[in-house]
XYZ file of C-alpha atoms in Angstrom:
488
model
C 3.151 281.696 72.927
C 3.678 285.400 72.352
C 3.784 288.306 74.772
C 0.638 290.159 75.754
C -0.772 292.505 73.138
C 1.189 295.735 72.821
C 4.104 294.561 74.976
C 7.623 294.502 73.571
C 10.812 293.352 75.279
C 11.957 296.986 75.423
C 8.837 298.071 77.328
C 8.752 295.156 79.789
C 9.496 296.498 83.254
C 7.917 294.084 85.748
C 9.454 290.689 86.339
C 8.908 287.621 88.499
C 11.643 285.096 89.234
C 10.416 281.697 90.379
C 13.114 279.706 92.128
C 16.084 281.816 93.151
C 19.128 279.593 93.219
C 22.488 280.864 91.970
C 21.198 281.430 88.426
C 18.003 283.192 89.558
C 19.929 285.329 92.042
C 22.381 286.496 89.360
C 19.485 287.392 87.028
C 17.640 289.233 89.818
C 20.672 291.355 90.678
C 21.170 292.357 87.033
C 17.508 293.318 86.581
C 17.348 295.348 89.801
C 20.571 297.145 88.831
C 18.822 298.139 85.580
C 15.958 299.613 87.598
C 13.435 296.833 86.927
C 10.604 295.875 89.270
C 11.432 292.299 90.329
C 9.382 289.904 92.483
C 11.167 286.738 93.688
C 9.329 283.580 94.779
C 11.243 280.745 96.418
C 10.292 277.830 98.730
C 13.391 278.147 100.936
C 12.572 280.386 103.940
C 16.231 281.032 104.765
C 16.994 282.070 101.213
C 13.992 284.409 101.140
C 15.179 286.105 104.351
C 18.684 286.499 102.893
C 17.250 288.057 99.726
C 15.178 290.494 101.791
C 18.336 291.467 103.695
C 19.719 292.542 100.288
C 16.640 294.778 99.807
C 15.183 292.428 97.197
C 11.405 291.880 96.977
C 11.202 288.203 97.915
C 8.310 286.005 99.079
C 8.188 282.413 100.258
C 6.150 280.180 97.930
C 6.260 276.745 96.336
C 6.455 277.462 92.598
C 4.535 274.229 91.880
C 1.395 275.529 93.639
C -1.431 276.703 91.362
C -1.981 279.969 93.258
C 1.502 281.136 92.178
C 0.008 281.793 88.736
C -2.259 284.448 90.285
C 0.625 285.943 92.276
C 2.570 286.639 89.068
C -0.459 287.465 86.888
C 0.395 291.171 86.776
C 4.020 290.609 85.760
C 5.208 291.196 82.173
C 7.916 288.530 82.275
C 8.234 285.372 84.345
C 11.654 283.744 84.651
C 11.391 280.209 86.030
C 14.948 279.500 87.189
C 14.650 276.626 89.695
C 17.269 273.845 89.370
C 14.300 271.419 89.684
C 13.202 271.042 86.041
C 10.014 269.158 86.993
C 8.977 272.057 89.242
C 9.720 274.462 86.390
C 7.464 272.443 84.088
C 4.599 272.557 86.603
C 4.990 276.311 87.006
C 4.871 276.879 83.223
C 1.816 274.663 82.902
C -0.033 276.369 85.777
C 0.577 279.852 84.357
C -0.585 278.918 80.876
C -3.640 276.981 82.106
C -4.683 280.005 84.184
C -4.723 282.074 80.992
C -1.477 283.892 81.683
C 0.056 285.512 78.594
C 3.304 286.607 80.213
C 6.582 286.146 78.399
C 8.060 283.026 80.046
C 11.748 282.133 80.202
C 12.294 278.671 81.713
C 15.368 276.740 82.780
C 16.074 273.240 81.407
C 18.948 270.849 81.965
C 18.983 268.863 78.711
C 17.403 268.864 75.208
C 14.513 266.610 76.278
C 13.399 268.838 79.162
C 13.859 271.845 76.870
C 11.418 270.367 74.358
C 8.943 269.586 77.160
C 9.061 273.143 78.498
C 8.558 274.575 75.000
C 5.508 272.351 74.468
C 4.048 273.517 77.792
C 4.269 277.126 76.653
C 7.686 278.560 77.553
C 8.718 281.261 75.072
C 12.444 280.820 75.642
C 14.228 277.857 77.204
C 17.785 278.122 78.487
C 20.223 275.438 79.561
C 22.806 276.929 81.967
C 25.259 274.073 81.346
C 25.176 274.693 77.597
C 25.555 278.455 78.121
C 28.554 277.914 80.407
C 30.139 275.463 77.971
C 29.635 277.851 75.064
C 31.106 280.713 77.075
C 34.077 278.564 78.083
C 34.742 277.591 74.448
C 34.585 281.233 73.327
C 36.985 282.198 76.114
C 39.297 279.340 75.103
C 39.203 280.440 71.452
C 39.959 284.035 72.435
C 42.811 282.949 74.686
C 44.261 280.646 72.054
C 44.144 283.383 69.407
C 45.847 285.812 71.784
C 48.583 283.251 72.462
C 49.020 282.409 68.753
C 49.174 286.108 67.814
C 51.917 286.610 70.403
C 53.783 283.591 69.000
C 53.488 284.889 65.442
C 54.753 288.286 66.529
C 57.780 286.737 68.232
C 58.775 284.815 65.093
C 58.405 287.912 62.898
C 60.389 289.977 65.414
C 63.234 287.480 65.073
C 63.823 288.596 61.480
C 67.227 290.251 61.108
C 67.278 290.917 57.365
C 64.036 290.350 55.463
C 61.065 288.003 55.423
C 59.955 285.997 52.387
C 56.248 285.162 52.177
C 55.858 282.297 49.719
C 52.488 281.519 48.145
C 51.403 278.720 45.860
C 52.042 278.427 42.144
C 49.891 280.713 39.963
C 48.331 282.139 43.150
C 44.632 282.767 43.636
C 43.018 285.688 45.523
C 42.997 283.857 48.863
C 46.764 283.264 48.663
C 47.540 286.813 47.558
C 45.252 288.462 50.127
C 46.564 286.329 52.989
C 50.150 287.138 52.067
C 49.327 290.860 51.841
C 47.824 290.697 55.331
C 50.889 288.918 56.749
C 53.124 291.525 55.115
C 51.015 294.235 56.793
C 51.480 292.506 60.150
C 55.242 292.356 59.545
C 55.318 296.031 58.532
C 53.552 296.957 61.776
C 56.543 295.401 63.564
C 59.103 297.206 61.340
C 59.981 294.057 59.402
C 60.215 294.230 55.605
C 58.721 291.351 53.644
C 58.285 290.307 50.006
C 55.478 288.186 48.599
C 57.052 285.600 46.293
C 55.134 283.449 43.834
C 55.865 280.777 41.239
C 54.358 280.410 37.786
C 52.187 283.163 36.337
C 49.242 285.289 37.379
C 47.318 284.602 34.216
C 43.637 284.518 35.137
C 42.124 287.889 34.145
C 40.286 288.187 37.447
C 43.477 287.546 39.414
C 45.445 290.040 37.331
C 42.726 292.638 37.873
C 42.767 291.824 41.594
C 46.518 292.469 41.871
C 46.604 295.520 39.624
C 43.574 297.360 40.978
C 44.601 296.877 44.594
C 48.246 297.669 43.930
C 49.537 294.507 45.616
C 53.244 294.116 44.953
C 54.281 290.554 44.129
C 57.710 289.224 43.180
C 58.380 286.258 40.892
C 60.686 283.644 42.391
C 62.787 283.981 39.225
C 63.697 287.537 40.224
C 64.918 286.915 43.768
C 67.729 285.181 45.593
C 66.208 283.360 48.560
C 69.560 283.521 50.360
C 68.803 287.199 50.996
C 65.988 286.260 53.397
C 66.300 284.906 56.915
C 62.618 284.334 57.772
C 60.364 282.224 55.538
C 56.577 282.018 55.684
C 54.368 279.639 53.713
C 50.862 281.062 53.278
C 48.020 279.141 51.622
C 50.351 276.834 49.716
C 48.960 273.369 50.486
C 46.769 273.004 47.401
C 49.418 274.407 45.067
C 52.447 272.380 46.143
C 55.158 273.355 48.625
C 57.790 275.878 47.426
C 61.289 274.489 47.039
C 62.868 275.608 50.328
C 64.602 273.593 53.012
C 63.453 275.439 56.126
C 60.344 277.369 57.063
C 59.517 279.530 60.071
C 55.790 280.282 59.595
C 53.000 278.152 58.085
C 49.434 279.497 57.801
C 46.809 277.620 55.784
C 43.275 276.290 55.756
C 44.354 272.949 54.273
C 46.453 270.234 55.840
C 49.960 269.901 54.389
C 51.278 266.590 53.121
C 54.882 267.726 53.545
C 57.072 267.734 56.650
C 57.990 271.426 56.562
C 55.090 272.469 58.749
C 56.233 270.222 61.596
C 59.589 272.008 61.796
C 58.113 275.520 61.669
C 58.463 277.760 64.713
C 54.885 278.898 64.119
C 52.096 276.889 62.492
C 48.380 277.662 62.224
C 46.497 275.237 59.988
C 42.709 275.193 60.288
C 40.863 272.783 57.963
C 37.600 273.777 59.686
C 37.811 277.250 58.096
C 37.207 277.845 54.386
C 39.749 280.577 53.626
C 43.252 281.458 54.767
C 42.111 285.087 54.465
C 39.745 284.388 57.378
C 42.650 283.236 59.564
C 44.718 286.337 58.755
C 41.713 288.584 59.404
C 41.466 287.127 62.920
C 45.129 288.013 63.522
C 44.585 291.543 62.190
C 41.726 291.895 64.702
C 43.633 290.381 67.605
C 46.678 292.580 66.996
C 44.358 295.613 66.666
C 46.056 296.879 63.502
C 44.857 299.864 61.521
C 43.620 298.108 58.413
C 44.743 299.518 55.071
C 41.822 299.732 52.630
C 43.589 297.692 49.941
C 44.404 294.890 52.403
C 40.835 294.881 53.757
C 39.459 294.735 50.213
C 41.857 291.938 49.299
C 40.939 289.867 52.366
C 37.204 290.301 51.790
C 37.581 289.263 48.159
C 39.804 286.338 49.187
C 37.080 285.012 51.490
C 34.346 285.555 48.896
C 36.369 283.889 46.133
C 37.289 280.874 48.259
C 33.695 280.328 49.421
C 32.141 281.123 46.007
C 30.438 284.176 47.518
C 29.518 282.235 50.680
C 27.877 279.388 48.738
C 30.638 276.779 49.326
C 31.677 275.334 52.706
C 31.170 278.666 54.480
C 31.767 278.650 58.253
C 30.667 281.125 60.952
C 34.300 282.278 61.200
C 34.313 283.186 57.480
C 31.097 285.177 57.899
C 32.258 287.092 60.977
C 35.589 287.881 59.321
C 33.793 289.161 56.213
C 31.447 291.254 58.375
C 34.458 292.821 60.122
C 36.175 293.621 56.804
C 33.116 294.932 54.995
C 33.161 298.549 56.297
C 36.883 298.929 55.483
C 36.740 297.557 51.912
C 36.599 299.512 48.642
C 33.432 298.114 47.072
C 33.846 299.986 43.778
C 37.190 298.243 43.301
C 35.644 294.907 44.247
C 33.058 295.362 41.519
C 35.802 296.033 38.968
C 37.745 292.949 40.078
C 34.681 290.746 39.721
C 33.926 291.943 36.184
C 37.251 291.874 34.306
C 37.327 291.895 30.523
C 37.904 288.541 28.811
C 40.920 288.334 26.502
C 40.415 287.184 22.882
C 42.450 284.030 23.551
C 40.371 283.117 26.596
C 37.275 283.542 24.446
C 38.808 281.258 21.790
C 39.674 278.602 24.395
C 36.148 278.752 25.807
C 34.647 278.443 22.340
C 36.853 275.430 21.547
C 35.972 273.813 24.875
C 32.268 274.287 24.223
C 32.610 272.870 20.701
C 34.546 269.759 21.805
C 32.671 268.987 25.001
C 31.645 265.433 25.837
C 29.035 264.876 28.525
C 28.456 261.685 30.498
C 25.589 262.175 32.939
C 26.380 265.393 34.797
C 30.124 265.227 34.018
C 31.644 267.252 31.187
C 35.130 266.762 29.721
C 36.495 268.853 26.871
C 39.633 269.262 24.770
C 40.651 272.861 24.030
C 43.449 271.895 21.607
C 46.773 273.737 21.527
C 46.882 276.914 23.625
C 49.248 279.666 24.813
C 47.350 280.949 27.878
C 47.146 278.057 30.335
C 45.018 280.050 32.787
C 42.257 280.240 30.191
C 41.553 276.562 30.946
C 40.471 277.345 34.525
C 38.122 280.043 33.276
C 36.671 277.701 30.651
C 36.121 274.983 33.274
C 34.351 277.489 35.531
C 32.140 278.832 32.728
C 31.137 275.334 31.563
C 30.041 274.527 35.106
C 27.139 276.924 34.491
C 25.656 274.684 31.785
C 22.324 273.145 32.742
C 22.646 269.728 34.377
C 26.455 269.897 34.713
C 28.058 269.407 38.138
C 31.663 268.586 37.168
C 33.868 269.914 34.371
C 37.396 269.196 33.165
C 39.067 271.093 30.322
C 42.509 270.095 29.007
C 44.888 271.330 26.334
C 48.495 271.081 25.142
C 51.090 273.827 25.631
C 54.894 273.689 25.718
C 55.120 269.868 25.459
C 52.817 269.554 28.465
C 49.191 268.569 28.934
C 47.439 271.046 31.208
C 44.074 270.236 32.756
C 41.760 272.333 34.931
C 38.714 270.872 36.688
C 35.830 272.257 38.714
C 33.034 270.529 40.627
C 29.955 271.544 42.580
C 28.978 267.920 43.300
C 29.282 267.481 47.087
C 29.721 263.725 46.596
C 32.864 264.181 44.509
C 36.355 265.334 45.443
C 37.706 266.523 42.105
C 41.219 266.846 43.542
C 41.192 263.129 44.414
C 39.714 262.268 41.005
C 42.659 263.914 39.234
C 45.130 262.352 41.638
C 43.647 258.878 41.027
C 43.643 259.381 37.269
C 47.017 261.060 36.724
C 48.927 261.038 40.013
C 51.576 258.642 38.712
C 52.180 260.650 35.545
C 52.146 264.329 36.452
C 51.837 266.971 39.106
C 48.352 267.345 40.586
C 47.128 270.129 42.862
C 43.827 271.300 44.286
C 40.962 270.251 46.515
C 37.371 269.021 46.457
C 35.961 271.663 44.110
C 38.949 273.076 42.222
C 41.935 271.109 40.915
C 44.532 270.960 38.140
C 47.170 268.648 36.719
C 50.264 269.029 34.515
C 51.517 265.977 32.600
C 54.644 265.876 30.406
C 53.396 265.041 26.940
C 56.151 262.500 26.235
C 55.256 260.438 29.322
C 51.608 260.380 28.355
C 51.906 259.570 24.640
C 55.429 258.262 24.193
C 55.897 260.720 21.308
C 57.913 263.916 20.921
C 56.109 267.042 19.781
C 56.635 268.265 16.232
C 54.665 270.172 13.620
C 54.105 266.905 11.713
C 52.444 264.989 14.545
C 50.391 267.709 16.274
C 47.077 266.254 15.119
C 48.123 262.732 16.126
C 49.195 263.934 19.565
C 45.908 265.732 20.037
C 43.880 262.641 19.096
C 45.907 260.360 21.390
C 45.676 262.847 24.242
C 41.944 263.405 23.833
C 41.087 259.719 23.820
C 43.333 258.797 26.768
C 42.515 261.802 28.969
C 38.756 261.465 28.530
C 38.853 257.728 29.207
C 40.931 258.112 32.376
C 38.832 261.003 33.634
C 35.480 259.318 33.145
C 36.807 256.128 34.766
C 38.081 258.088 37.781
C 34.697 259.834 37.994
C 32.983 256.444 38.076
C 31.427 256.791 34.626
C 31.577 254.005 32.046
C 32.023 256.072 28.879
C 31.760 253.028 26.629
C 28.166 252.335 27.655
C 26.894 255.813 28.570
C 25.298 258.119 26.090
C 27.414 261.142 25.281
C 26.848 264.459 23.635
C 29.043 267.189 22.211
C 28.773 270.442 20.422
C 29.450 269.122 16.904
């Protein structure tokens, strides 16, 4: 049921409140304070007298009576606020049966009564208990964040020399952005911090991300960890814990399998949020920091990258964090980060992966041969995921006496991180989660052979056969009986 022709909520100025208990009284006071014309109808004579003593326009009436519909016929909005839901239903029905087109807001006490009131013609149905519960949860969340922010500040303030912010191996945008935000928080408290990473930043998009935003990172090979007295682990769960004995701060959106987090003075791990950048954005807001444009841009990109531009496991918290960051971000730089040039070697790896692909159902596995740029595998796996009918990809190759494998999945029924762990967990080091995972396997363990120029082709054949078989088995595909296709 819509409002009367030509009436908008902004122009509505006459109201009737039927049933003026505590909820109705609170609404009436707010409306009168805003200068609205409010008529109150209530069956309780004592309550009506008390309302009149407060200079409110109140009349005694049973809201279930049919003549009440005529009493409120000239009102733009009728709020039926009695705690008696059955009486509220009768009042809605009487108004609609009399031809009343007022905008009706009615009070319910559970989902069933809410549905009944809607069917009878109420435009909006409210449940005070649900509203109170929602308000209480928001207040609890705000209070908890305030407490956690104070805790985090205390741990940072305890730094006497310098803080080390450790992120996972070959870090992704979410790791880098989160660490940059934590460093900004530390700087606001006059504490110097370094962002320390393992491995390489090889993916073109990640290199562009770091270079364009001017984010300073330090390789763990270039530092002495003994020079730091406060250690923070940020977004490290899916990339393996750094090799340190003690940790003071842990912030992540994945649960950790290691014990370090339990000994940390401060820990904030939220599996119900899709990006660590979201968590750090909440702290930036709570601490009311002046947000540097490069940090804001990094955090926004971190959230977008981790949620695949809000298409994967996105939560309301991720969306509100992104909305907060949006005005502060450099969108020209974001566009450059998202469209980096592809190196010739990455193009070669992608071409080889396309040529050697084997498809079983919607699963694609490919051998990219011998490579130098390991990060090209992740890009190839992501590109192949765009092929029609493909939901899961895995691309592997040999480099430096090691088999490297990168996998991607958009199949909600599959956890690609678990697939790799089941297939290769006893042989090599696996990392990742449900949609993005990798594994490194020493070549000698896998084939029993040492690498030499004479046996390269043999190694490649043995690796290809064994890796594909194990992968398809772990994916639940019988490769011996399924039809396969490749690019040859």
